[in-house]
XYZ file of C-alpha atoms in Angstrom:
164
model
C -6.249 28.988 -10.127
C -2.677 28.121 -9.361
C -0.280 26.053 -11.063
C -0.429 23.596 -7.991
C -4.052 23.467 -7.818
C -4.221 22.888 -12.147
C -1.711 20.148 -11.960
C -3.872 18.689 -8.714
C -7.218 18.986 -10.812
C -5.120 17.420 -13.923
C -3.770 14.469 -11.648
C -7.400 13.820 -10.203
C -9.681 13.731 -13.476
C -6.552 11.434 -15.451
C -7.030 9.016 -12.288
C -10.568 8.844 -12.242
C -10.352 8.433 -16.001
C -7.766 5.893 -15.671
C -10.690 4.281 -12.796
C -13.336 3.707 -15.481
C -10.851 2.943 -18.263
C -9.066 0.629 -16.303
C -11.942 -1.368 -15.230
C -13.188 -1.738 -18.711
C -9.645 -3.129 -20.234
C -9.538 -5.440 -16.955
C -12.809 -7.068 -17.066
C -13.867 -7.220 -20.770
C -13.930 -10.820 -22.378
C -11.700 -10.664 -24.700
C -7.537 -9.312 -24.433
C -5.382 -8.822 -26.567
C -7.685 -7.735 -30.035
C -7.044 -4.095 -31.393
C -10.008 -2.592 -28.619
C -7.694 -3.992 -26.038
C -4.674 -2.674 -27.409
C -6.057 0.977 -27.731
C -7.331 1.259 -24.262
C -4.697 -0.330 -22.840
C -2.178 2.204 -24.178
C -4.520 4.972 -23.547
C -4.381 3.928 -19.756
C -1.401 3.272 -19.326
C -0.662 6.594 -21.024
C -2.930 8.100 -18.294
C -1.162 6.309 -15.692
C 2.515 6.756 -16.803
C 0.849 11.100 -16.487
C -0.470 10.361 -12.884
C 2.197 8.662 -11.603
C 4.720 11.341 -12.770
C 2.032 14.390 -11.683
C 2.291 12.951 -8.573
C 5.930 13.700 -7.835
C 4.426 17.473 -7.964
C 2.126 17.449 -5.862
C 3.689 17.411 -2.439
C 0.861 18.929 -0.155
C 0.708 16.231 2.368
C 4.294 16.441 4.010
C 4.662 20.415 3.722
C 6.800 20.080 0.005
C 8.669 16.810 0.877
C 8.061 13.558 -0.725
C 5.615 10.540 1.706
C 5.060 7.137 0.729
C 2.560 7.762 -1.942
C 5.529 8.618 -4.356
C 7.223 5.300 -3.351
C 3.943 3.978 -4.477
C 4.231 6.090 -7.891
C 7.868 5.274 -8.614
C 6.531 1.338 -8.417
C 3.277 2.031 -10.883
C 5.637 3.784 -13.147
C 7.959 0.521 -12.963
C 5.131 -2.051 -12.736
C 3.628 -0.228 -16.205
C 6.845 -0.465 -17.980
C 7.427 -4.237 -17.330
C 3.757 -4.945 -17.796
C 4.095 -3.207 -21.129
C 7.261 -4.996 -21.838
C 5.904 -8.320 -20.980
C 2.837 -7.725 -23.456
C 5.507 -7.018 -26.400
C 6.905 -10.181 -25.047
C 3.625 -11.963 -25.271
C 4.353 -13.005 -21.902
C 0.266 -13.138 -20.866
C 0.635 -14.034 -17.065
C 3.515 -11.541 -16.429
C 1.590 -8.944 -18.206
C -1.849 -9.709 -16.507
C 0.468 -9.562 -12.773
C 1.525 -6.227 -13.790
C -1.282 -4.569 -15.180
C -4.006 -6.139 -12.141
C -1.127 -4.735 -9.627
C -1.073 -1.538 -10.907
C -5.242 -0.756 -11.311
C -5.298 -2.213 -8.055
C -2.685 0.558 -6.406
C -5.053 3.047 -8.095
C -7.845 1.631 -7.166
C -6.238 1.843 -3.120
C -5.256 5.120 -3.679
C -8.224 6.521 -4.634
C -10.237 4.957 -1.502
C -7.452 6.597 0.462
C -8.041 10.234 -1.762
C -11.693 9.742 -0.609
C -11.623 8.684 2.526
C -9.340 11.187 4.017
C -11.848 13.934 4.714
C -9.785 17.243 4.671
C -8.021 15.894 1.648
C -9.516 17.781 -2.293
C -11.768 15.300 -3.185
C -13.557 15.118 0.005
C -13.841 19.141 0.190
C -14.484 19.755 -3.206
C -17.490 17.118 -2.871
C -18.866 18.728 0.262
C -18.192 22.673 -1.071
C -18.980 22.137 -4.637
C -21.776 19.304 -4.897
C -22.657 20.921 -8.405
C -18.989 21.240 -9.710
C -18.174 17.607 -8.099
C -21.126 16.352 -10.212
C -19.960 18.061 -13.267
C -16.294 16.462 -13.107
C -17.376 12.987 -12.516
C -20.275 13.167 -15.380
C -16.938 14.857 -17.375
C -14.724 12.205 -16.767
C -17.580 9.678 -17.477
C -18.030 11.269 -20.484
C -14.083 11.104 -21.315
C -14.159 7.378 -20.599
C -16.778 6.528 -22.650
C -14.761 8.685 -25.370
C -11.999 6.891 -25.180
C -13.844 3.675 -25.245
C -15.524 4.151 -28.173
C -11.980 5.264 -29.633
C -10.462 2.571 -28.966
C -13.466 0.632 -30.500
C -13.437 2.634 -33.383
C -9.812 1.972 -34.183
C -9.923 -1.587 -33.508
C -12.716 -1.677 -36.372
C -10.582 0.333 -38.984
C -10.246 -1.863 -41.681
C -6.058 -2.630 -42.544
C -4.559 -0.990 -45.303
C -4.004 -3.004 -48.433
C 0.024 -2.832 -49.571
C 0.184 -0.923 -53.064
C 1.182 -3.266 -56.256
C 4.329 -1.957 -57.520
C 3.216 -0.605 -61.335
């Protein structure tokens, strides 16, 4: 396996991570508890990675940067003032920022699958076994990380020490 086709395979499973993860953060009841906080960071972490990846992964215009890295350069700034916003407790800037940017994924992802000589497509079509593999794998990863970020959010708070 090459480096390219690694950091393409990396860049693909954090996105369709980032899919499922994103989704959950998005649509649960309730924002803004410890759960929320986890996942949150934990996709945006994710995101922050396949935005970046991106800018390596130059197949489509023969090495040269195409609009899908004007599209990363805006998650990458969309994330930071989303994240900024939350420290801010600015809710509706926050909520604008965050929807924006699962909804760019969300678009380029139909357009990863809908091209069909693009990897996903192929893979799908040469390796039905291996394409059912990654997306139980990545299932499994979300569900992980959800139960994480659960987990964490359920960690009782340390009590502060009496000075003796």
């Amino acid at each position: 396996m090459t480096a390219s086709t690694l950091l393409l395979v990396v860049h693909a499973a954090t996105a369709m991570v980032c899919l499922g993860l994103g989704g959950y953060v998005l649509l649960r009841r309730r924002k803004g508890d410890a759960a929320h906080r986890a996942a949150g960071w934990c996709w945006v972490a994710g995101m922050a990675f396949v935005a970046a990846s991106s800018f390596g992964l130059r197949d489509l215009r023969d090495g040269r940067l195409s609009l899908l890295h004007v599209l990363s350069v805006v998650t990458l700034v969309s994330l930071l003032l989303g994240v900024r916003a939350a420290r801010r407790h600015d809710v509706p800037a926050h909520r604008g920022c965050m929807y924006g940017s699962y909804l760019g994924l969300v678009g380029a992802f139909a357009g990863a699958v809908a091209v069909p000589d693009r990897a996903i497509p192929t893979f799908v079509v040469t390796e039905p076994l291996g394409a059912l593999a990654a997306v139980a794998a990545t299932a499994a990863t979300t569900v992980v990380l959800i139960v994480l970020a659960h987990a964490v959010s359920r960690r009782r708070p340390r009590q502060p020490r009496l000075a003796v």
